[in-house]
Coordinates of C-alpha atoms in Angstrom, one line a residue:
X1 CA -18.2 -20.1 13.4
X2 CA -15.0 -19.2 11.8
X3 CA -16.6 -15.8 9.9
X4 CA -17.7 -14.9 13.6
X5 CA -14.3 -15.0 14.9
X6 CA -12.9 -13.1 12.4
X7 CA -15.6 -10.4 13.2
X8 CA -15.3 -10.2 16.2
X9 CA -11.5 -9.8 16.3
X10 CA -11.9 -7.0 13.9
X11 CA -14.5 -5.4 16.4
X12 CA -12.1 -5.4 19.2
X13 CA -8.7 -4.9 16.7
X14 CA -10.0 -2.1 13.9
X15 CA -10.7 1.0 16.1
X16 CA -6.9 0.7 17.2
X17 CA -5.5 -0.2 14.2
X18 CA -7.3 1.6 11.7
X19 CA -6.6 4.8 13.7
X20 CA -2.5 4.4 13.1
X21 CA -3.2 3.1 9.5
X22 CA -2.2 -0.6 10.0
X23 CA -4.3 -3.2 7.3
X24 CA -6.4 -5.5 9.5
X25 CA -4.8 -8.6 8.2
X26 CA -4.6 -11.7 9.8
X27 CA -0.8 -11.4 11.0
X28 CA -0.9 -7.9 11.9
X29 CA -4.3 -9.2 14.3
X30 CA -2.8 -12.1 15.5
X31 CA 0.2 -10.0 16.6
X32 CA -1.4 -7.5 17.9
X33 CA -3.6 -10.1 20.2
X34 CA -0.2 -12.0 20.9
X35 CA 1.2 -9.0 22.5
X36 CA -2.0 -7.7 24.2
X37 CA -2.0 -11.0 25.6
X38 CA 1.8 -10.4 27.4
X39 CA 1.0 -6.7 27.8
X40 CA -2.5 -6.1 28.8
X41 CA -2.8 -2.2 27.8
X42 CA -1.1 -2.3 24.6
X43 CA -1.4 0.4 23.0
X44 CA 0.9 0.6 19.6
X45 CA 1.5 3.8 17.2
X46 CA 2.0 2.6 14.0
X47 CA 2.8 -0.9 12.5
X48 CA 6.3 -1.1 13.3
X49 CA 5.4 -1.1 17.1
X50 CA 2.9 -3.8 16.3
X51 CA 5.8 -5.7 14.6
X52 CA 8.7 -5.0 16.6
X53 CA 6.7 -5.7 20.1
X54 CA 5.5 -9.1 18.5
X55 CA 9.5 -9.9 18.1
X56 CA 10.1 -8.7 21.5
X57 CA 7.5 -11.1 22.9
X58 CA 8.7 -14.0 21.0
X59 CA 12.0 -13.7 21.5
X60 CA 11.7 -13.2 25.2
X61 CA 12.9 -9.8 25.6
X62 CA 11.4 -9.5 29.4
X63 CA 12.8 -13.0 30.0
X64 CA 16.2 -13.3 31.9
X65 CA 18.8 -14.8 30.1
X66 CA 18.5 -18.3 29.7
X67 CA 21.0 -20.1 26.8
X68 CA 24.5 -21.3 26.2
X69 CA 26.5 -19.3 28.2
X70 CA 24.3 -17.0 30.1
X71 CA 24.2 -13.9 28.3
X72 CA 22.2 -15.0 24.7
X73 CA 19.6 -12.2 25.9
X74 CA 17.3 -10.2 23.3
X75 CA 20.0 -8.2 21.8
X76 CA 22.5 -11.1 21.7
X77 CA 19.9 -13.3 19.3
X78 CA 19.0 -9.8 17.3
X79 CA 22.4 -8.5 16.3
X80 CA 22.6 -12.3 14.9
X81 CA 19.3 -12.2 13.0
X82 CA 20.3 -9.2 11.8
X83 CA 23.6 -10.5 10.5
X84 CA 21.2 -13.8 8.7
X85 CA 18.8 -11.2 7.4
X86 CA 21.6 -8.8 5.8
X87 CA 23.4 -12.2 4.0
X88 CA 20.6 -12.9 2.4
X89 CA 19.4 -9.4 1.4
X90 CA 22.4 -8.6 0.4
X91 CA 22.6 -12.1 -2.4
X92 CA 19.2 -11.9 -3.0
X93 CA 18.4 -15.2 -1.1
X94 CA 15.4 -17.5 -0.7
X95 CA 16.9 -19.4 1.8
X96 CA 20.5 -20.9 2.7
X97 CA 22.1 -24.1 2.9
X98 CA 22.9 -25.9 6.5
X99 CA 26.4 -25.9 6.5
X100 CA 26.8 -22.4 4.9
X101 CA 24.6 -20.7 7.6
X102 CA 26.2 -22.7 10.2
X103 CA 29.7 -21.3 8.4
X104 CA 27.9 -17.5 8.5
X105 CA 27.6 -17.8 12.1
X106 CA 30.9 -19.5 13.2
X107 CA 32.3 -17.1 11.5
X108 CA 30.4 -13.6 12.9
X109 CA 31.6 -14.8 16.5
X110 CA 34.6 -16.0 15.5
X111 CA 34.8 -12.2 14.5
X112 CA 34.0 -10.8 17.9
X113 CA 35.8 -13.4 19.8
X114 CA 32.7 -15.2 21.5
X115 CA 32.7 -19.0 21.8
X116 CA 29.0 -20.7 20.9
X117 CA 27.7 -23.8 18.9
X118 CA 26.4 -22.7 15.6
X119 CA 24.3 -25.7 15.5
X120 CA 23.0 -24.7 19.0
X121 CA 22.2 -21.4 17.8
X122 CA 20.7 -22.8 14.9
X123 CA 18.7 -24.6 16.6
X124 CA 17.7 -22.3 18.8
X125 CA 16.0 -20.2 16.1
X126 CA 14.5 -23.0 14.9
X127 CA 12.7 -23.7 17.5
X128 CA 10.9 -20.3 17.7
X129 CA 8.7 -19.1 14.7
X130 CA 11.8 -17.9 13.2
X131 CA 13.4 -20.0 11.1
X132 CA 12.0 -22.7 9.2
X133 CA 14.2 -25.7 7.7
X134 CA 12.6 -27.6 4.5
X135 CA 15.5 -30.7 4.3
X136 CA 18.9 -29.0 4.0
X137 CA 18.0 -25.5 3.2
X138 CA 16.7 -22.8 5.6
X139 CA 14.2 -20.0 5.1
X140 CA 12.8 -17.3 7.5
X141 CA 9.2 -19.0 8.9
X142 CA 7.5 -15.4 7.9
X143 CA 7.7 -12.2 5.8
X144 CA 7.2 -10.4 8.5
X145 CA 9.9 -11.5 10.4
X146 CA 12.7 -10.6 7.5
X147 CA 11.4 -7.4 7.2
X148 CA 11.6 -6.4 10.0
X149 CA 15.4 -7.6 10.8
X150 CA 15.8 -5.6 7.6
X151 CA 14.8 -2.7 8.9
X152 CA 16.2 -3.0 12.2
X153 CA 20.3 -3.5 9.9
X154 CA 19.5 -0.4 8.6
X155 CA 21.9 0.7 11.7
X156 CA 24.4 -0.5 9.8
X157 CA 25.7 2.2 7.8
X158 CA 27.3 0.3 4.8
X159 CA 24.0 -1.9 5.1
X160 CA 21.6 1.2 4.6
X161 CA 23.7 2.6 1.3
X162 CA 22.9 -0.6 0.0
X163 CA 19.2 -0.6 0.9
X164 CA 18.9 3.3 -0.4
X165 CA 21.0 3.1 -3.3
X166 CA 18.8 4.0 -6.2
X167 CA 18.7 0.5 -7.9
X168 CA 17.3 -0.7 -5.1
X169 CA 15.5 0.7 -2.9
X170 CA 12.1 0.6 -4.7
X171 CA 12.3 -3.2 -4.0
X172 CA 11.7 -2.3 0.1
X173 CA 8.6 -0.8 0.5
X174 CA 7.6 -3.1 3.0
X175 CA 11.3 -2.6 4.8
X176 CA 11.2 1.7 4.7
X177 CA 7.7 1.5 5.9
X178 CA 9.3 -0.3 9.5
X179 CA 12.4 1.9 9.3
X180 CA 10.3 5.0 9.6
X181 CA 8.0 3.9 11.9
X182 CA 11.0 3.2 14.1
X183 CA 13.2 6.4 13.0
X184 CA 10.5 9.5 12.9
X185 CA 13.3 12.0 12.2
X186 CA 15.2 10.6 9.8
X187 CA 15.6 13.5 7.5
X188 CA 18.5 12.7 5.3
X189 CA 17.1 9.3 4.5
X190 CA 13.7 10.7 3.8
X191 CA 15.6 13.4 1.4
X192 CA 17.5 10.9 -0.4
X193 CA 14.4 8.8 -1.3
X194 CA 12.7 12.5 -2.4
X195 CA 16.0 12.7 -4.7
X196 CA 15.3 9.5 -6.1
X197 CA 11.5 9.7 -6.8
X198 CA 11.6 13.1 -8.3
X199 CA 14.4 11.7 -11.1
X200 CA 12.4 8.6 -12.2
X201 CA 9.6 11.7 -11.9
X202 CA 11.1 13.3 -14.7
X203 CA 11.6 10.1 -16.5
X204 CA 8.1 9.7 -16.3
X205 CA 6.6 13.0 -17.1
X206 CA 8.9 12.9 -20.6
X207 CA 7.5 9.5 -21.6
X208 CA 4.2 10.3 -20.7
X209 CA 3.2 14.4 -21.1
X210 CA -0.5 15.3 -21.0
X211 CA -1.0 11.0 -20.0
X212 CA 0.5 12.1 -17.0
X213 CA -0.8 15.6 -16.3
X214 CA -2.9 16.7 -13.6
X215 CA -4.1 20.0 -15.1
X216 CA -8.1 19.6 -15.1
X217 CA -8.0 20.3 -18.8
X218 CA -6.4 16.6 -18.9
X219 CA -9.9 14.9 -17.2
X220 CA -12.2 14.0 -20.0
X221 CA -15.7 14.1 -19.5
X222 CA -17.1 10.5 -19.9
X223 CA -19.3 10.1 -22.4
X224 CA -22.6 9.9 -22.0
X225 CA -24.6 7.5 -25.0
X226 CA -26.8 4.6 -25.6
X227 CA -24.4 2.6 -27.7
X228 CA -21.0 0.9 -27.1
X229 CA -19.4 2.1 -30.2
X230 CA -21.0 5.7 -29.7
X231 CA -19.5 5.6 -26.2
X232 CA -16.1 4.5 -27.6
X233 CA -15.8 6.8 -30.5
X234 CA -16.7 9.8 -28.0
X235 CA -14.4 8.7 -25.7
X236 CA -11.3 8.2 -28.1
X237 CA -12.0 11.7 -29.0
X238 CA -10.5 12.6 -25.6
X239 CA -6.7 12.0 -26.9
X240 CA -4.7 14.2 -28.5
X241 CA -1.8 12.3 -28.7
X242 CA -1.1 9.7 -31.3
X243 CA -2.2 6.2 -29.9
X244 CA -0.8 2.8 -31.6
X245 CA -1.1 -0.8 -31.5
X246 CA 2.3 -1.5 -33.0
X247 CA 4.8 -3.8 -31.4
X248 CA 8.0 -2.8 -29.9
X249 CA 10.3 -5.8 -30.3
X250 CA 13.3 -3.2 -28.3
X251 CA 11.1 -2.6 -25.0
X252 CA 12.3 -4.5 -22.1
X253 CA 10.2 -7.0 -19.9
X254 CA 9.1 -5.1 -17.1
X255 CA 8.6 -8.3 -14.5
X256 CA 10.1 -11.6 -14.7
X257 CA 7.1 -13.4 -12.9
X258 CA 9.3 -16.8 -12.5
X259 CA 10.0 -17.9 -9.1
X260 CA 10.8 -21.0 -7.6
X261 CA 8.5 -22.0 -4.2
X262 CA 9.3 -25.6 -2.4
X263 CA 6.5 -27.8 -2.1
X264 CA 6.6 -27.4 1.3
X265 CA 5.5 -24.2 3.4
X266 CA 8.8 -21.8 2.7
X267 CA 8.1 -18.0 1.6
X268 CA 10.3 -16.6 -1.1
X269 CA 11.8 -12.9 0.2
X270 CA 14.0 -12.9 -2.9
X271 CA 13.2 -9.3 -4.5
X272 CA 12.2 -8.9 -8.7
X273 CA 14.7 -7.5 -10.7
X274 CA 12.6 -5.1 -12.2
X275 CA 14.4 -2.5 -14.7
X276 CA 11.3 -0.4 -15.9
X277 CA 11.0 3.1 -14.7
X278 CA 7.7 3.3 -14.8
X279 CA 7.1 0.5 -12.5
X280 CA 9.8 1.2 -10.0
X281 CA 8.7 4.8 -10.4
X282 CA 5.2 3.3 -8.8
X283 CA 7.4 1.8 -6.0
X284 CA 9.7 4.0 -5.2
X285 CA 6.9 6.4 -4.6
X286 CA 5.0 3.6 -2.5
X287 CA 8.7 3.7 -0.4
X288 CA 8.2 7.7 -0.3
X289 CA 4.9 7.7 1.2
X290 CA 5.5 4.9 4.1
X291 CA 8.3 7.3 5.0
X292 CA 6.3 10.6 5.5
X293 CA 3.1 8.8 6.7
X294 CA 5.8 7.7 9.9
X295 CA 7.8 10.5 9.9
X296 CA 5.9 12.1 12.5
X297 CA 8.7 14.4 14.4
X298 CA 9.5 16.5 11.0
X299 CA 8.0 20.2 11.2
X300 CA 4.8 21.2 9.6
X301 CA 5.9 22.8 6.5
X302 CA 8.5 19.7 5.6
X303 CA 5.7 16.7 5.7
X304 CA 3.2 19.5 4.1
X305 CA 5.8 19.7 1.0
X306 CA 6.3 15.9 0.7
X307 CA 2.3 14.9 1.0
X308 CA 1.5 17.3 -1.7
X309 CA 4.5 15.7 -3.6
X310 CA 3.5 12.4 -3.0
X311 CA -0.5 13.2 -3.4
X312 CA 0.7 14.7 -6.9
X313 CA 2.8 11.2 -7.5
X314 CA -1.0 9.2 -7.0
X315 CA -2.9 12.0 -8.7
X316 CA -0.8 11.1 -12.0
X317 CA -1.0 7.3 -11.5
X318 CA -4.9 7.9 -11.3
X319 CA -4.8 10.0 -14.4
X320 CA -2.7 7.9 -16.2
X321 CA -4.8 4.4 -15.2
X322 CA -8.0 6.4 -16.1
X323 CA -6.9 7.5 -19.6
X324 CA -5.2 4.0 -20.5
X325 CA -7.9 1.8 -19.4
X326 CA -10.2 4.0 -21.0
X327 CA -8.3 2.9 -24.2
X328 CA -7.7 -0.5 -23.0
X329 CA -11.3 -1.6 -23.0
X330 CA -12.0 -1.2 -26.7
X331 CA -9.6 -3.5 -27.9
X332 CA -7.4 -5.1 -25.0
X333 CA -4.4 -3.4 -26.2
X334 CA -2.8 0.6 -26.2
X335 CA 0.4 1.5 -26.9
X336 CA 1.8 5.0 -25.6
X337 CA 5.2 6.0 -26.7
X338 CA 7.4 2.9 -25.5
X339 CA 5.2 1.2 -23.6
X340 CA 2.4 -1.3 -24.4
X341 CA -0.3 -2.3 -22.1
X342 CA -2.0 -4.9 -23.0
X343 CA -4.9 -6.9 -20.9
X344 CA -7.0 -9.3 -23.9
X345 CA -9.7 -7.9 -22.8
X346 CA -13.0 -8.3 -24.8
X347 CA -15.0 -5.1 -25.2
X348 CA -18.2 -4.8 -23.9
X349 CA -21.4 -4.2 -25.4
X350 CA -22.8 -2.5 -22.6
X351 CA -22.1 1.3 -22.4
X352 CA -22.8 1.3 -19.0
X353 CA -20.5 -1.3 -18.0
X354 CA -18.0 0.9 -20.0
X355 CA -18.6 4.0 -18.4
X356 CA -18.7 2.7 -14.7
X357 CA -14.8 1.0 -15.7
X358 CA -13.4 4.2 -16.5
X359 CA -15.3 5.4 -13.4
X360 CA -13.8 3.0 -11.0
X361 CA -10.3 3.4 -11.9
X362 CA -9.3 6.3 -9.1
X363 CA -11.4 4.6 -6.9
X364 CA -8.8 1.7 -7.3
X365 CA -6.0 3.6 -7.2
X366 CA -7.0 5.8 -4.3
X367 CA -7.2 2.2 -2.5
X368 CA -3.4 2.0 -2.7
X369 CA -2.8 5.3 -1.4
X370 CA -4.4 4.7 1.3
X371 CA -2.3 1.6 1.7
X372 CA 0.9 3.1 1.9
X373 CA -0.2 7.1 3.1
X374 CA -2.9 6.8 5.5
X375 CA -2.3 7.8 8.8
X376 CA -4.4 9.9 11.2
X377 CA -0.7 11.5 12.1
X378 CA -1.0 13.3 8.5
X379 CA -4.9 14.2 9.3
X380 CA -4.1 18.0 10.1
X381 CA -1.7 17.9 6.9
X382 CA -3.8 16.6 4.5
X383 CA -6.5 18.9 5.7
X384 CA -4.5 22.1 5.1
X385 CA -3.0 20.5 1.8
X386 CA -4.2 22.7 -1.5
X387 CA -4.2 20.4 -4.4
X388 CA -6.6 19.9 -7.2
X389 CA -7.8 17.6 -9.7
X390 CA -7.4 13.5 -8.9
X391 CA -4.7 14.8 -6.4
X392 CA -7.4 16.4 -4.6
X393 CA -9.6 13.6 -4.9
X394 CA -7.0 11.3 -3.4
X395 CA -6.8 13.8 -0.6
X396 CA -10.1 13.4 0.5
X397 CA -10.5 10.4 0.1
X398 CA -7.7 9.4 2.5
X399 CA -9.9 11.9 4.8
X400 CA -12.8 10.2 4.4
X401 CA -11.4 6.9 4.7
X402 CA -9.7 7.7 7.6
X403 CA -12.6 8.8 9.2
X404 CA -11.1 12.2 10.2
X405 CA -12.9 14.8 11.9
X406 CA -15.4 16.6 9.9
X407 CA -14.8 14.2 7.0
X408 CA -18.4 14.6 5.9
X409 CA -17.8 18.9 5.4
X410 CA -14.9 17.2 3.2
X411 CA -17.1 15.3 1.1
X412 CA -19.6 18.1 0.8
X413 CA -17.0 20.7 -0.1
X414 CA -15.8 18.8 -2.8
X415 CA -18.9 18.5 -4.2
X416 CA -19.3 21.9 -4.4
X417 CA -15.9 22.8 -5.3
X418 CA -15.9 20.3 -8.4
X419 CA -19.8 21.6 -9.6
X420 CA -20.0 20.7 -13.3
X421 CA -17.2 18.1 -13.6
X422 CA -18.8 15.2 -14.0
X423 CA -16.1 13.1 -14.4
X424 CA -14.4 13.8 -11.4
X425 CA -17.6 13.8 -9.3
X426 CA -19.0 10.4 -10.9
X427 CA -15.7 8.8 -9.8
X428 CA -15.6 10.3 -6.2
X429 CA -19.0 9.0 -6.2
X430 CA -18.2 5.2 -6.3
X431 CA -15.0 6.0 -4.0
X432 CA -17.7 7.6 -1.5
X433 CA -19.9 4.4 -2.1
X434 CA -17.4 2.1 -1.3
X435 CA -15.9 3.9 1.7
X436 CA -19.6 4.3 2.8
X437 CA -20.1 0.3 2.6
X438 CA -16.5 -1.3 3.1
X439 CA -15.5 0.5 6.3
X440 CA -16.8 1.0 9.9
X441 CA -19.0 4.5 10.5
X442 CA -20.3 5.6 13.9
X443 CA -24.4 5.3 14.2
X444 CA -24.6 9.0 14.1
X445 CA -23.4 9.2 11.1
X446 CA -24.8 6.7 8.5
X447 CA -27.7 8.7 7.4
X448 CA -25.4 11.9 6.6
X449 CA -23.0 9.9 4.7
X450 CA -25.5 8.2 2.6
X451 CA -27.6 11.6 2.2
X452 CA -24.3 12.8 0.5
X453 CA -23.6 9.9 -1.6
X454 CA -27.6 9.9 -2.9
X455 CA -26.9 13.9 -3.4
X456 CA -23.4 13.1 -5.8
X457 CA -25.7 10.5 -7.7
X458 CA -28.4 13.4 -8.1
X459 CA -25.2 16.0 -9.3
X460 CA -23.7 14.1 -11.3
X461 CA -27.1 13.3 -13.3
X462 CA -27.8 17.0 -13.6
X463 CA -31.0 16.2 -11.7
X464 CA -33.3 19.1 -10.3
X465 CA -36.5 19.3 -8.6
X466 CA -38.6 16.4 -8.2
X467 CA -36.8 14.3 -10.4
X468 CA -33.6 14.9 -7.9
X469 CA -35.6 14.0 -4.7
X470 CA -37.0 11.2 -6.4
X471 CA -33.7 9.4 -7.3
X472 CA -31.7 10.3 -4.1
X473 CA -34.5 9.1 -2.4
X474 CA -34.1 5.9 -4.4
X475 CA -30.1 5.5 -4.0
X476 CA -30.4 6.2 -0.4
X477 CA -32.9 3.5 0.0
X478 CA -30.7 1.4 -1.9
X479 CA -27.4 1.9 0.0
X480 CA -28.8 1.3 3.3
X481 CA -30.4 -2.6 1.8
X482 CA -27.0 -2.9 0.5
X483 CA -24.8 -2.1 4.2
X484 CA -27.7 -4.1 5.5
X485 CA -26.5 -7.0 3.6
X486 CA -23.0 -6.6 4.3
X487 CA -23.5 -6.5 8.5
X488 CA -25.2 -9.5 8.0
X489 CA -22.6 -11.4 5.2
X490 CA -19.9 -9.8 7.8
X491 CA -21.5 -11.7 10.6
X492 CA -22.9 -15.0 9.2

């Protein structure tokens, strides 16, 4: 009974909120419904309005005042939020004592000469999904909530050099991605995180090189043998560069994992102090893409020249991720230059199982760009875009994720334009796959989209003749008895 809910919500939620790029997740559903419920023709334009009309509702915003002295209204019990929300961003809190947040907000209207009971206020908050208290210490009830007050300080302009100063601004991806979606033309922000992305860019390319390069010389052709050590041995004949297991007792930890969590429901907002460039490279380019997927009031040729920065940012993440867990999967471990990845893995004996690992890895990473980039605002930009190599399969992928118009001439003009790189076109095969089985397609359209799928399976074996019509016959059969399966797992 419970699966059938859920599908049905995401029947009535996932046109709307797929088309504006918003997860369906259980929050962002529940406050979508929530607000539809108030406002019976919501219609929101990205997840920010999804967010900020949820606050609105549960705050009262339409409400006339009501508490204390008359005039605590919407804006009144913002600003106030917003002055919690800052103290703890600012000292990287979990929560906050009683008496010190009954001090912070004593003192705050002390400040602007207003009389009102802290405690009332307090208590006020706590009454609402807002606040939670756990004995003496009080946390904000939900992530959602925090980040959005975050966003919403950003007004503040000592606040926002804090939250955009280069050591820490890849810890607000979450934060940015409101901020734009409430301030489209925010150009000088938008800029500065550009500044800050390109520089731990550099860092990158110099640690890195060719592990980093998207020049198609870089893509490797999988091999293609019978035997796991065959397959190995082929594939380690890829690298140029000098690749060793050696430990580096000088490299720094890039995540402290350690966190304290009550035993009682409390969320921890307290951000990682992470120090690797590489990994806050990853964020900080996560930040850059929320931006310009929101940004929707900058002119053409500015969002055109940050999408094909950014799609270049993913397309060397994908690169990188495909070469190292190539090497990963022989013996769990790979160090390159300074840094050591490192997984325990045990190889397989399966060259097949091998092979479709490699594979998969832009198909994993094209999942997170689509996380953080997708948007049907950027659909006319990424369709004009020029890129190449995993760049350009991230580009289409978005497209055909997205669903965009014509995204089935995408798929079959990639196929064409990539003719003979197997590589390439074996992994946009089992991103097509998935797309074709994890997300919604119009009746209309299933055969076609299958049809292309079978025909990347036939290209990528170098099939021709009856042989080829033979096996996409088969994988077409296939596919269809597999998004058979899922409808019905999806509704059972």
């Amino acid at each position: 009974m419970e699966s059938q809910t859920i599908h049905i919500i995401q029947l009535l939620c996932g046109p709307t909120l797929r088309a504006i790029g918003v997860p369906l997740s259980g929050p962002i559903i529940s406050m979508y419904l929530m607000v539809l419920k108030e406002r019976k023709s919501y219609s929101p334009i990205n997840a920010a309005a999804v967010i900020e009309n949820f606050i609105e509702v549960t705050l009262k915003k339409t409400d006339n005042p009501v508490v204390y002295l008359g005039d605590y209204d919407y804006k009144d019990q913002l600003k106030i939020l917003s002055v919690i929300s800052m103290h703890f961003c600012k000292n990287n809190l979990s929560s906050i004592k009683y008496d010190e947040l009954y001090a912070l907000i004593k003192d705050y209207y002390n400040k602007i000469g207003i009389k009102r009971n802290a405690a009332d206020v307090i208590e006020h908050f706590l009454s609402k999904p807002i606040l939670e208290r756990i004995e003496d210490d009080i946390y904000f009830r939900y992530k959602v909530f925090y980040s959005y007050l975050i966003a919403v300080s950003m007004s503040d302009s000592e606040f926002k050099e804090h939250v955009f100063h280069v050591d820490n601004i890849n810890k607000f991806i979450s934060e940015l991605d409101i901020y734009f979606g409430m301030n489209r033309n925010d150009l000088k922000a938008l800029h500065s995180i550009e500044k800050i992305y390109n520089d731990l860019k550099a860092e990158v390319i110099a640690q890195f090189g060719s592990y980093v390069s998207n020049d198609e010389k870089e893509i490797f052709d999988l091999p293609r043998a019978k035997d796991a050590d065959e397959f190995m041995e082929k594939l380690y004949s890829n690298f140029t560069e000098e690749v060793s297991n050696n430990e580096d007792d000088n490299r720094d930890n890039a995540v402290d994992n350690s966190s304290h969590r009550s035993s009682r429901f409390a969320q921890d907002f307290r951000k990682p102090e992470i120090i690797d460039p590489l990994f806050k490279w990853v964020q900080v380019l996560a930040c850059y893409s929320v931006c310009i997927k929101n940004s929707s009031e900058f002119d053409k040729e500015e969002k055109a020249r940050h999408t094909a920065n950014i799609l270049d940012g993913w397309g060397m993440i994908s690169i990188l991720a495909y070469k190292v867990v190539g090497l990963l999967i022989n013996d769990g471990s790979v160090k390159i230059g300074s840094y050591e990845f490192n997984v325990g893995a045990i190889r397989s004996n399966d060259p097949r199982a091998l092979r479709q690992i490699v594979a998969n890895v832009p198909r994993i990473v094209s999942q997170f760009a689509r996380m953080y980039l997708a948007s049907d605002k950027l659909e006319a930009i990424l369709k004009d875009s020029k890129t190449k190599s995993f760049p350009e399969f991230l580009r289409v992928s978005l497209l055909v994720d997205m669903r965009a118009q014509s995204y089935l001439k995408e798929i079959s003009d990639f196929r064409k334009d990539q003719s003979g790189k197997y590589s390439l076109l074996e992994a946009f095969m089992w991103k097509m796959r998935d797309s074709f089985l994890r997300f919604g397609l119009n009746k209309s359209e299933v055969d076609a989209f299958r049809q292309q799928v079978a025909e990347l399976n036939a290209d990528i074996l170098a099939l021709k003749g009856e042989r080829r019509a033979t096996a996409v016959s088969q994988t077409s059969r296939r596919l269809e008895q597999q998004r058979l399966t899922q409808r019905a797992k999806n509704q059972s």
